[in-house]
PDB file of C-alpha atoms and ligand atoms in Angstrom:
ATOM      1  CA  MET A   1     132.780 105.624  88.984  1.00  0.00           C
ATOM      2  CA  LYS A   2     130.505 108.844  87.406  1.00  0.00           C
ATOM      3  CA  ASP A   3     130.340 111.824  89.064  1.00  0.00           C
ATOM      4  CA  GLU A   4     126.319 111.326  89.599  1.00  0.00           C
ATOM      5  CA  VAL A   5     126.611 107.842  90.327  1.00  0.00           C
ATOM      6  CA  MET A   6     129.216 109.083  93.999  1.00  0.00           C
ATOM      7  CA  ASP A   7     126.628 112.163  94.835  1.00  0.00           C
ATOM      8  CA  LYS A   8     123.817 109.677  95.028  1.00  0.00           C
ATOM      9  CA  TYR A   9     126.057 107.215  97.336  1.00  0.00           C
ATOM     10  CA  ILE A  10     127.176 110.545  99.475  1.00  0.00           C
ATOM     11  CA  GLU A  11     123.549 112.091  99.551  1.00  0.00           C
ATOM     12  CA  ALA A  12     122.098 108.036 100.323  1.00  0.00           C
ATOM     13  CA  GLY A  13     125.139 107.998 103.049  1.00  0.00           C
ATOM     14  CA  LYS A  14     124.726 111.604 104.439  1.00  0.00           C
ATOM     15  CA  ILE A  15     120.838 110.799 105.301  1.00  0.00           C
ATOM     16  CA  ALA A  16     121.696 107.463 106.347  1.00  0.00           C
ATOM     17  CA  SER A  17     124.172 108.786 108.626  1.00  0.00           C
ATOM     18  CA  GLU A  18     122.286 111.877 110.319  1.00  0.00           C
ATOM     19  CA  ILE A  19     118.794 109.166 111.059  1.00  0.00           C
ATOM     20  CA  ARG A  20     121.131 106.232 112.614  1.00  0.00           C
ATOM     21  CA  ARG A  21     121.903 109.745 115.041  1.00  0.00           C
ATOM     22  CA  LYS A  22     118.937 110.505 115.646  1.00  0.00           C
ATOM     23  CA  GLY A  23     117.411 107.176 115.712  1.00  0.00           C
ATOM     24  CA  ALA A  24     119.242 106.136 118.259  1.00  0.00           C
ATOM     25  CA  GLY A  25     118.650 108.745 120.390  1.00  0.00           C
ATOM     26  CA  GLU A  26     114.553 107.142 120.900  1.00  0.00           C
ATOM     27  CA  ILE A  27     115.783 104.083 121.683  1.00  0.00           C
ATOM     28  CA  LYS A  28     115.461 104.396 125.903  1.00  0.00           C
ATOM     29  CA  VAL A  29     114.152 102.528 128.872  1.00  0.00           C
ATOM     30  CA  GLY A  30     110.133 102.196 128.291  1.00  0.00           C
ATOM     31  CA  ALA A  31     110.021 103.105 124.952  1.00  0.00           C
ATOM     32  CA  SER A  32     107.795 100.502 122.913  1.00  0.00           C
ATOM     33  CA  TYR A  33     110.078  98.859 120.661  1.00  0.00           C
ATOM     34  CA  LEU A  34     107.132  99.236 117.466  1.00  0.00           C
ATOM     35  CA  ALA A  35     106.595 102.384 117.840  1.00  0.00           C
ATOM     36  CA  VAL A  36     110.811 103.196 117.531  1.00  0.00           C
ATOM     37  CA  VAL A  37     111.000 101.048 114.600  1.00  0.00           C
ATOM     38  CA  ASP A  38     107.672 103.280 112.525  1.00  0.00           C
ATOM     39  CA  THR A  39     108.934 106.493 113.952  1.00  0.00           C
ATOM     40  CA  ILE A  40     112.905 105.705 112.044  1.00  0.00           C
ATOM     41  CA  GLU A  41     111.552 104.448 108.798  1.00  0.00           C
ATOM     42  CA  GLU A  42     109.321 107.298 108.763  1.00  0.00           C
ATOM     43  CA  MET A  43     112.884 109.524 109.217  1.00  0.00           C
ATOM     44  CA  VAL A  44     113.383 108.280 106.085  1.00  0.00           C
ATOM     45  CA  ARG A  45     110.521 108.363 104.079  1.00  0.00           C
ATOM     46  CA  ASP A  46     110.720 112.025 105.017  1.00  0.00           C
ATOM     47  CA  ALA A  47     114.060 112.525 104.274  1.00  0.00           C
ATOM     48  CA  GLY A  48     112.776 111.807 100.307  1.00  0.00           C
ATOM     49  CA  ALA A  49     115.073 108.541 100.039  1.00  0.00           C
ATOM     50  CA  GLY A  50     113.729 105.257 100.576  1.00  0.00           C
ATOM     51  CA  LEU A  51     114.663 102.092 102.926  1.00  0.00           C
ATOM     52  CA  ALA A  52     116.994  99.840 101.734  1.00  0.00           C
ATOM     53  CA  PHE A  53     115.684  97.083 103.903  1.00  0.00           C
ATOM     54  CA  PRO A  54     113.147  97.153 106.572  1.00  0.00           C
ATOM     55  CA  LEU A  55     114.858  99.403 110.583  1.00  0.00           C
ATOM     56  CA  ASN A  56     117.367  96.105 112.372  1.00  0.00           C
ATOM     57  CA  VAL A  57     116.343  96.343 115.901  1.00  0.00           C
ATOM     58  CA  SER A  58     117.906  93.360 117.660  1.00  0.00           C
ATOM     59  CA  LEU A  59     118.660  93.361 121.451  1.00  0.00           C
ATOM     60  CA  ASN A  60     121.044  91.518 123.654  1.00  0.00           C
ATOM     61  CA  GLU A  61     121.914  88.327 122.434  1.00  0.00           C
ATOM     62  CA  ASP A  62     119.745  88.395 118.732  1.00  0.00           C
ATOM     63  CA  ALA A  63     122.618  90.063 116.220  1.00  0.00           C
ATOM     64  CA  ALA A  64     120.574  91.045 113.178  1.00  0.00           C
ATOM     65  CA  HIS A  65     117.491  90.471 110.841  1.00  0.00           C
ATOM     66  CA  ASP A  66     114.726  91.638 113.781  1.00  0.00           C
ATOM     67  CA  THR A  67     112.711  94.129 112.965  1.00  0.00           C
ATOM     68  CA  ALA A  68     109.389  94.957 114.600  1.00  0.00           C
ATOM     69  CA  SER A  69     105.783  92.675 114.169  1.00  0.00           C
ATOM     70  CA  ALA A  70     103.252  94.616 113.199  1.00  0.00           C
ATOM     71  CA  GLY A  71     101.217  93.957 117.033  1.00  0.00           C
ATOM     72  CA  ASP A  72     104.842  93.998 118.743  1.00  0.00           C
ATOM     73  CA  GLU A  73     104.007  94.634 122.138  1.00  0.00           C
ATOM     74  CA  ARG A  74     107.994  94.761 123.464  1.00  0.00           C
ATOM     75  CA  VAL A  75     109.269  97.104 125.035  1.00  0.00           C
ATOM     76  CA  PHE A  76     112.984  98.530 125.944  1.00  0.00           C
ATOM     77  CA  ALA A  77     114.394  97.791 129.080  1.00  0.00           C
ATOM     78  CA  GLN A  78     117.228  98.596 131.580  1.00  0.00           C
ATOM     79  CA  GLY A  79     120.273  96.479 130.657  1.00  0.00           C
ATOM     80  CA  ASP A  80     119.587  95.792 126.802  1.00  0.00           C
ATOM     81  CA  VAL A  81     121.960  96.052 124.218  1.00  0.00           C
ATOM     82  CA  VAL A  82     120.637  97.059 121.473  1.00  0.00           C
ATOM     83  CA  LYS A  83     121.801  97.291 117.754  1.00  0.00           C
ATOM     84  CA  LEU A  84     120.285  99.802 115.570  1.00  0.00           C
ATOM     85  CA  ASP A  85     121.131  98.917 111.535  1.00  0.00           C
ATOM     86  CA  LEU A  86     119.774 101.091 109.132  1.00  0.00           C
ATOM     87  CA  GLY A  87     119.860 101.189 105.186  1.00  0.00           C
ATOM     88  CA  VAL A  88     119.044 103.933 102.901  1.00  0.00           C
ATOM     89  CA  HIS A  89     118.956 104.366  98.960  1.00  0.00           C
ATOM     90  CA  VAL A  90     118.778 106.997  96.837  1.00  0.00           C
ATOM     91  CA  ASP A  91     117.859 106.119  93.502  1.00  0.00           C
ATOM     92  CA  GLY A  92     118.469 102.327  94.397  1.00  0.00           C
ATOM     93  CA  TYR A  93     122.264 103.455  95.419  1.00  0.00           C
ATOM     94  CA  ILE A  94     123.025 102.081  99.281  1.00  0.00           C
ATOM     95  CA  ALA A  95     124.476 103.252 102.679  1.00  0.00           C
ATOM     96  CA  ASP A  96     123.641 100.675 105.076  1.00  0.00           C
ATOM     97  CA  THR A  97     125.461 101.517 108.728  1.00  0.00           C
ATOM     98  CA  ALA A  98     124.516 100.195 112.108  1.00  0.00           C
ATOM     99  CA  MET A  99     125.203 101.665 115.473  1.00  0.00           C
ATOM    100  CA  THR A 100     125.117 100.541 118.678  1.00  0.00           C
ATOM    101  CA  VAL A 101     122.907 101.734 122.048  1.00  0.00           C
ATOM    102  CA  ASP A 102     124.151 100.519 124.962  1.00  0.00           C
ATOM    103  CA  LEU A 103     120.695 100.904 127.374  1.00  0.00           C
ATOM    104  CA  GLY A 104     123.046  98.811 130.364  1.00  0.00           C
ATOM    105  CA  ASP A 105     126.700  99.164 130.683  1.00  0.00           C
ATOM    106  CA  HIS A 106     128.462  97.070 128.470  1.00  0.00           C
ATOM    107  CA  PRO A 107     130.609 100.132 126.968  1.00  0.00           C
ATOM    108  CA  LEU A 108     133.831  98.130 126.205  1.00  0.00           C
ATOM    109  CA  LEU A 109     131.445  96.083 124.708  1.00  0.00           C
ATOM    110  CA  VAL A 110     130.574  98.652 122.410  1.00  0.00           C
ATOM    111  CA  GLU A 111     133.747  99.664 121.435  1.00  0.00           C
ATOM    112  CA  ALA A 112     134.830  96.295 119.952  1.00  0.00           C
ATOM    113  CA  SER A 113     132.668  96.814 117.484  1.00  0.00           C
ATOM    114  CA  ALA A 114     133.516 100.551 117.062  1.00  0.00           C
ATOM    115  CA  ARG A 115     136.600 100.323 117.961  1.00  0.00           C
ATOM    116  CA  GLY A 116     137.324  97.098 115.007  1.00  0.00           C
ATOM    117  CA  LEU A 117     135.624  99.329 112.288  1.00  0.00           C
ATOM    118  CA  ALA A 118     137.128 102.661 112.886  1.00  0.00           C
ATOM    119  CA  SER A 119     140.207 100.055 112.894  1.00  0.00           C
ATOM    120  CA  ALA A 120     139.790  97.931 109.208  1.00  0.00           C
ATOM    121  CA  ILE A 121     138.547 101.601 107.734  1.00  0.00           C
ATOM    122  CA  SER A 122     141.937 103.400 108.618  1.00  0.00           C
ATOM    123  CA  MET A 123     143.448 100.714 106.488  1.00  0.00           C
ATOM    124  CA  VAL A 124     141.149 100.422 103.481  1.00  0.00           C
ATOM    125  CA  ALA A 125     143.229 100.980 100.457  1.00  0.00           C
ATOM    126  CA  PRO A 126     143.664  99.558  96.439  1.00  0.00           C
ATOM    127  CA  GLY A 127     145.523  96.541  97.072  1.00  0.00           C
ATOM    128  CA  VAL A 128     144.685  95.842 100.307  1.00  0.00           C
ATOM    129  CA  THR A 129     143.298  92.093 101.017  1.00  0.00           C
ATOM    130  CA  VAL A 130     139.698  91.305 103.527  1.00  0.00           C
ATOM    131  CA  GLY A 131     141.576  88.829 105.279  1.00  0.00           C
ATOM    132  CA  GLU A 132     144.084  91.529 106.389  1.00  0.00           C
ATOM    133  CA  LEU A 133     140.506  94.163 107.166  1.00  0.00           C
ATOM    134  CA  GLY A 134     139.160  90.761 109.029  1.00  0.00           C
ATOM    135  CA  SER A 135     142.442  90.385 111.161  1.00  0.00           C
ATOM    136  CA  ALA A 136     142.665  93.959 112.334  1.00  0.00           C
ATOM    137  CA  ILE A 137     138.525  93.781 113.178  1.00  0.00           C
ATOM    138  CA  HIS A 138     139.348  90.231 115.810  1.00  0.00           C
ATOM    139  CA  GLU A 139     142.710  91.978 117.072  1.00  0.00           C
ATOM    140  CA  GLU A 140     140.383  95.480 118.545  1.00  0.00           C
ATOM    141  CA  ILE A 141     137.677  92.170 119.930  1.00  0.00           C
ATOM    142  CA  GLU A 142     139.781  89.431 121.469  1.00  0.00           C
ATOM    143  CA  SER A 143     141.941  92.652 122.511  1.00  0.00           C
ATOM    144  CA  ARG A 144     138.632  93.167 125.448  1.00  0.00           C
ATOM    145  CA  GLY A 145     138.067  90.149 125.801  1.00  0.00           C
ATOM    146  CA  PHE A 146     135.168  89.324 123.140  1.00  0.00           C
ATOM    147  CA  ARG A 147     134.773  87.147 119.877  1.00  0.00           C
ATOM    148  CA  PRO A 148     134.126  88.037 116.851  1.00  0.00           C
ATOM    149  CA  VAL A 149     130.816  87.045 115.420  1.00  0.00           C
ATOM    150  CA  ALA A 150     132.457  84.255 112.881  1.00  0.00           C
ATOM    151  CA  ASN A 151     129.435  83.809 110.723  1.00  0.00           C
ATOM    152  CA  LEU A 152     128.213  87.544 109.812  1.00  0.00           C
ATOM    153  CA  THR A 153     130.481  89.970 107.243  1.00  0.00           C
ATOM    154  CA  GLY A 154     130.853  93.024 106.011  1.00  0.00           C
ATOM    155  CA  HIS A 155     129.173  93.175 102.372  1.00  0.00           C
ATOM    156  CA  GLY A 156     129.544  94.624  98.535  1.00  0.00           C
ATOM    157  CA  LEU A 157     126.851  96.619  97.885  1.00  0.00           C
ATOM    158  CA  ASP A 158     125.797  97.647  93.950  1.00  0.00           C
ATOM    159  CA  ARG A 159     122.106  99.383  93.282  1.00  0.00           C
ATOM    160  CA  TYR A 160     119.148  98.174  94.524  1.00  0.00           C
ATOM    161  CA  ARG A 161     121.707  94.579  96.138  1.00  0.00           C
ATOM    162  CA  ILE A 162     122.781  94.649  99.532  1.00  0.00           C
ATOM    163  CA  HIS A 163     124.851  91.318  99.098  1.00  0.00           C
ATOM    164  CA  THR A 164     127.318  91.258  96.328  1.00  0.00           C
ATOM    165  CA  PRO A 165     131.210  89.930  96.920  1.00  0.00           C
ATOM    166  CA  PRO A 166     132.888  91.036  98.706  1.00  0.00           C
ATOM    167  CA  ASN A 167     132.594  89.684 101.618  1.00  0.00           C
ATOM    168  CA  ILE A 168     134.650  91.748 104.207  1.00  0.00           C
ATOM    169  CA  PRO A 169     135.055  89.154 107.502  1.00  0.00           C
ATOM    170  CA  ASN A 170     134.983  89.757 110.951  1.00  0.00           C
ATOM    171  CA  ILE A 171     137.838  87.096 111.749  1.00  0.00           C
ATOM    172  CA  ARG A 172     141.870  86.808 111.043  1.00  0.00           C
ATOM    173  CA  LEU A 173     141.952  85.521 107.618  1.00  0.00           C
ATOM    174  CA  ASN A 174     145.258  84.961 105.021  1.00  0.00           C
ATOM    175  CA  GLY A 175     144.927  86.879 101.814  1.00  0.00           C
ATOM    176  CA  GLY A 176     141.096  87.333 100.123  1.00  0.00           C
ATOM    177  CA  ALA A 177     139.588  89.521  97.332  1.00  0.00           C
ATOM    178  CA  VAL A 178     141.914  92.149  96.742  1.00  0.00           C
ATOM    179  CA  LEU A 179     140.681  96.106  97.367  1.00  0.00           C
ATOM    180  CA  GLU A 180     140.286  98.333  94.003  1.00  0.00           C
ATOM    181  CA  GLU A 181     139.049 101.704  94.183  1.00  0.00           C
ATOM    182  CA  GLY A 182     135.367 102.648  92.954  1.00  0.00           C
ATOM    183  CA  MET A 183     134.551  99.037  94.827  1.00  0.00           C
ATOM    184  CA  VAL A 184     131.273 100.397  97.173  1.00  0.00           C
ATOM    185  CA  PHE A 185     131.377  97.644 100.765  1.00  0.00           C
ATOM    186  CA  ALA A 186     129.559  98.351 104.551  1.00  0.00           C
ATOM    187  CA  ILE A 187     132.475  96.566 106.915  1.00  0.00           C
ATOM    188  CA  GLU A 188     130.100  95.342 109.640  1.00  0.00           C
ATOM    189  CA  PRO A 189     132.529  94.161 113.053  1.00  0.00           C
ATOM    190  CA  PHE A 190     129.893  92.280 115.837  1.00  0.00           C
ATOM    191  CA  ALA A 191     131.429  91.093 119.112  1.00  0.00           C
ATOM    192  CA  SER A 192     129.716  89.146 121.776  1.00  0.00           C
ATOM    193  CA  THR A 193     129.929  87.115 124.610  1.00  0.00           C
ATOM    194  CA  GLY A 194     128.900  84.530 123.305  1.00  0.00           C
ATOM    195  CA  ILE A 195     130.255  82.170 121.301  1.00  0.00           C
ATOM    196  CA  GLY A 196     130.622  84.180 117.999  1.00  0.00           C
ATOM    197  CA  GLN A 197     129.248  82.372 115.969  1.00  0.00           C
ATOM    198  CA  VAL A 198     125.351  82.980 114.800  1.00  0.00           C
ATOM    199  CA  SER A 199     122.545  80.690 113.924  1.00  0.00           C
ATOM    200  CA  GLU A 200     118.824  81.276 112.801  1.00  0.00           C
ATOM    201  CA  LYS A 201     115.777  81.709 115.616  1.00  0.00           C
ATOM    202  CA  HIS A 202     112.148  80.600 115.013  1.00  0.00           C
ATOM    203  CA  ARG A 203     111.239  84.129 114.579  1.00  0.00           C
ATOM    204  CA  THR A 204     111.132  86.024 111.015  1.00  0.00           C
ATOM    205  CA  GLU A 205     110.274  89.563 110.355  1.00  0.00           C
ATOM    206  CA  ILE A 206     111.962  90.026 107.283  1.00  0.00           C
ATOM    207  CA  TYR A 207     111.680  88.530 103.690  1.00  0.00           C
ATOM    208  CA  GLN A 208     113.632  88.930 100.148  1.00  0.00           C
ATOM    209  CA  GLN A 209     112.360  88.156  96.614  1.00  0.00           C
ATOM    210  CA  LEU A 210     115.025  86.025  94.667  1.00  0.00           C
ATOM    211  CA  ALA A 211     113.099  85.808  91.994  1.00  0.00           C
ATOM    212  CA  VAL A 212     109.934  85.691  89.220  1.00  0.00           C
ATOM    213  CA  LYS A 213     107.935  83.136  89.414  1.00  0.00           C
ATOM    214  CA  PRO A 214     103.954  82.774  87.915  1.00  0.00           C
ATOM    215  CA  VAL A 215     101.863  82.122  91.286  1.00  0.00           C
ATOM    216  CA  ARG A 216      98.058  80.570  91.747  1.00  0.00           C
ATOM    217  CA  LEU A 217      97.576  81.299  95.188  1.00  0.00           C
ATOM    218  CA  PRO A 218      95.966  83.908  95.018  1.00  0.00           C
ATOM    219  CA  SER A 219      97.073  85.486  98.516  1.00  0.00           C
ATOM    220  CA  ALA A 220     100.468  85.021  97.253  1.00  0.00           C
ATOM    221  CA  ARG A 221      99.673  86.992  94.026  1.00  0.00           C
ATOM    222  CA  ARG A 222      98.759  89.364  95.829  1.00  0.00           C
ATOM    223  CA  VAL A 223     101.780  89.835  98.152  1.00  0.00           C
ATOM    224  CA  LEU A 224     103.982  89.994  95.010  1.00  0.00           C
ATOM    225  CA  GLU A 225     102.109  92.718  94.352  1.00  0.00           C
ATOM    226  CA  GLU A 226     102.635  94.884  97.027  1.00  0.00           C
ATOM    227  CA  ILE A 227     106.270  93.931  96.814  1.00  0.00           C
ATOM    228  CA  ARG A 228     107.010  94.889  93.367  1.00  0.00           C
ATOM    229  CA  GLN A 229     108.041  97.934  94.018  1.00  0.00           C
ATOM    230  CA  ARG A 230     110.928  97.045  96.357  1.00  0.00           C
ATOM    231  CA  GLN A 231     112.787  96.133  93.066  1.00  0.00           C
ATOM    232  CA  GLY A 232     113.978  92.939  95.038  1.00  0.00           C
ATOM    233  CA  MET A 233     115.612  94.916  98.132  1.00  0.00           C
ATOM    234  CA  PRO A 234     114.172  93.318 100.987  1.00  0.00           C
ATOM    235  CA  PHE A 235     110.587  93.982 103.269  1.00  0.00           C
ATOM    236  CA  SER A 236     109.375  93.424 106.325  1.00  0.00           C
ATOM    237  CA  ARG A 237     106.222  91.663 106.420  1.00  0.00           C
ATOM    238  CA  ARG A 238     104.816  94.310 108.911  1.00  0.00           C
ATOM    239  CA  TRP A 239     104.662  96.091 105.633  1.00  0.00           C
ATOM    240  CA  LEU A 240     102.108  94.197 104.100  1.00  0.00           C
ATOM    241  CA  ASN A 241      98.135  94.666 104.319  1.00  0.00           C
ATOM    242  CA  GLU A 242      96.902  91.045 103.098  1.00  0.00           C
ATOM    243  CA  GLY A 243      94.768  89.204 104.578  1.00  0.00           C
ATOM    244  CA  LYS A 244      96.403  85.423 104.678  1.00  0.00           C
ATOM    245  CA  LEU A 245      99.825  86.757 104.921  1.00  0.00           C
ATOM    246  CA  ASP A 246     101.144  83.663 106.764  1.00  0.00           C
ATOM    247  CA  LEU A 247      99.504  81.084 103.760  1.00  0.00           C
ATOM    248  CA  ALA A 248     101.169  83.663 101.000  1.00  0.00           C
ATOM    249  CA  LEU A 249     104.391  83.535 102.117  1.00  0.00           C
ATOM    250  CA  SER A 250     105.006  80.271 103.756  1.00  0.00           C
ATOM    251  CA  THR A 251     103.769  79.196 100.231  1.00  0.00           C
ATOM    252  CA  LEU A 252     106.488  81.370  98.527  1.00  0.00           C
ATOM    253  CA  VAL A 253     109.448  80.821 100.253  1.00  0.00           C
ATOM    254  CA  ARG A 254     108.143  76.909  99.747  1.00  0.00           C
ATOM    255  CA  SER A 255     107.976  78.177  95.854  1.00  0.00           C
ATOM    256  CA  GLN A 256     111.960  79.886  96.134  1.00  0.00           C
ATOM    257  CA  VAL A 257     109.790  83.095  94.836  1.00  0.00           C
ATOM    258  CA  ILE A 258     110.690  84.770  98.197  1.00  0.00           C
ATOM    259  CA  ARG A 259     113.578  83.825 100.892  1.00  0.00           C
ATOM    260  CA  ALA A 260     112.746  83.794 104.625  1.00  0.00           C
ATOM    261  CA  TYR A 261     115.280  86.030 106.822  1.00  0.00           C
ATOM    262  CA  PRO A 262     114.828  84.361 110.388  1.00  0.00           C
ATOM    263  CA  VAL A 263     116.740  86.376 113.477  1.00  0.00           C
ATOM    264  CA  LEU A 264     120.391  85.101 113.936  1.00  0.00           C
ATOM    265  CA  SER A 265     121.826  84.718 116.876  1.00  0.00           C
ATOM    266  CA  ASP A 266     125.138  84.356 119.372  1.00  0.00           C
ATOM    267  CA  VAL A 267     123.402  81.320 122.180  1.00  0.00           C
ATOM    268  CA  PRO A 268     121.404  82.702 124.858  1.00  0.00           C
ATOM    269  CA  GLY A 269     122.449  84.771 127.772  1.00  0.00           C
ATOM    270  CA  SER A 270     125.279  86.550 125.312  1.00  0.00           C
ATOM    271  CA  LEU A 271     125.214  89.958 124.294  1.00  0.00           C
ATOM    272  CA  VAL A 272     126.479  91.226 120.853  1.00  0.00           C
ATOM    273  CA  SER A 273     127.350  94.564 119.825  1.00  0.00           C
ATOM    274  CA  GLN A 274     127.816  96.448 116.316  1.00  0.00           C
ATOM    275  CA  ALA A 275     128.539  98.639 114.453  1.00  0.00           C
ATOM    276  CA  GLU A 276     128.887  99.617 110.377  1.00  0.00           C
ATOM    277  CA  HIS A 277     129.893 102.220 107.669  1.00  0.00           C
ATOM    278  CA  THR A 278     129.687 102.119 104.123  1.00  0.00           C
ATOM    279  CA  LEU A 279     132.841 103.218 102.155  1.00  0.00           C
ATOM    280  CA  ILE A 280     134.221 103.999  98.861  1.00  0.00           C
ATOM    281  CA  VAL A 281     137.641 102.740  97.663  1.00  0.00           C
ATOM    282  CA  THR A 282     139.382 106.073  96.681  1.00  0.00           C
ATOM    283  CA  SER A 283     142.427 105.606  94.392  1.00  0.00           C
ATOM    284  CA  GLU A 284     144.558 106.771  98.311  1.00  0.00           C
ATOM    285  CA  GLY A 285     141.640 105.539 100.580  1.00  0.00           C
ATOM    286  CA  CYS A 286     138.384 105.549 101.179  1.00  0.00           C
ATOM    287  CA  LEU A 287     135.457 107.943 101.494  1.00  0.00           C
ATOM    288  CA  VAL A 288     132.899 106.489 104.428  1.00  0.00           C
ATOM    289  CA  THR A 289     129.158 107.431 103.148  1.00  0.00           C
ATOM    290  CA  THR A 290     127.767 107.459 106.339  1.00  0.00           C
ATOM    291  CA  ALA A 291     130.510 108.977 108.718  1.00  0.00           C
TER     292      ALA A 291
HETATM  293 CO1  LIG B   1     125.687  95.464 106.479  1.00  0.00          CO
END
């Protein structure tokens, strides 16, 4: 990896780590969900960086992909288990990091995903398989009485791209991709009191452009114009000014110009925790950019 690329990954990681910590402090019982999301996203812009995806703030059984809607009236409540998942980029080079804020009394659940992450990171080195990382994560979560979420994984990162190979499983697997020096990826264990599988809810706030195709509908064309500077990175419907937004987005989804990322949830009443860091594989181990 070139030094200047490495420097940008490290810069993005430093900003993401600082804002993750500061942002977590904003999440308190009684605080407005929308105000917290706006505040944290603003911190990224103020730091001179960009958002690699809309700030994800997912509650309780929701594991991922929730963010504030434009008129969101939700308020953080006593007992909430809040996942804060932040993606920062510097010139397209991404740092993806997450933590859980416990507004209830679930220290062991929070510890399970955090220890899973720490254990996997301690094993990262060239020649190690992603299956070994998944097995380490599984062990830490299971030994505390929870289930890892099997159908969510860590993922490789590339310039302006948040999901590239390899996938890093959160469950026990044999073999899989072999780690190499210079690989950049995020490890993100999820621990759950539910079934350890997420499925899509109806709520969708996050989308991503997949293809550049001509569209005729004027509102859809205006939305494409608004999201052009995202360079294919996910965006939030809250960010858009278009008046006929529902029609524009549904048309673009149907014509496969964009895709929807619905909220992903374990079973109702369950609780999910998450921890995530981004790292670069080095000759001896790894450099955690978001530490
Ligand atoms: Co991630």
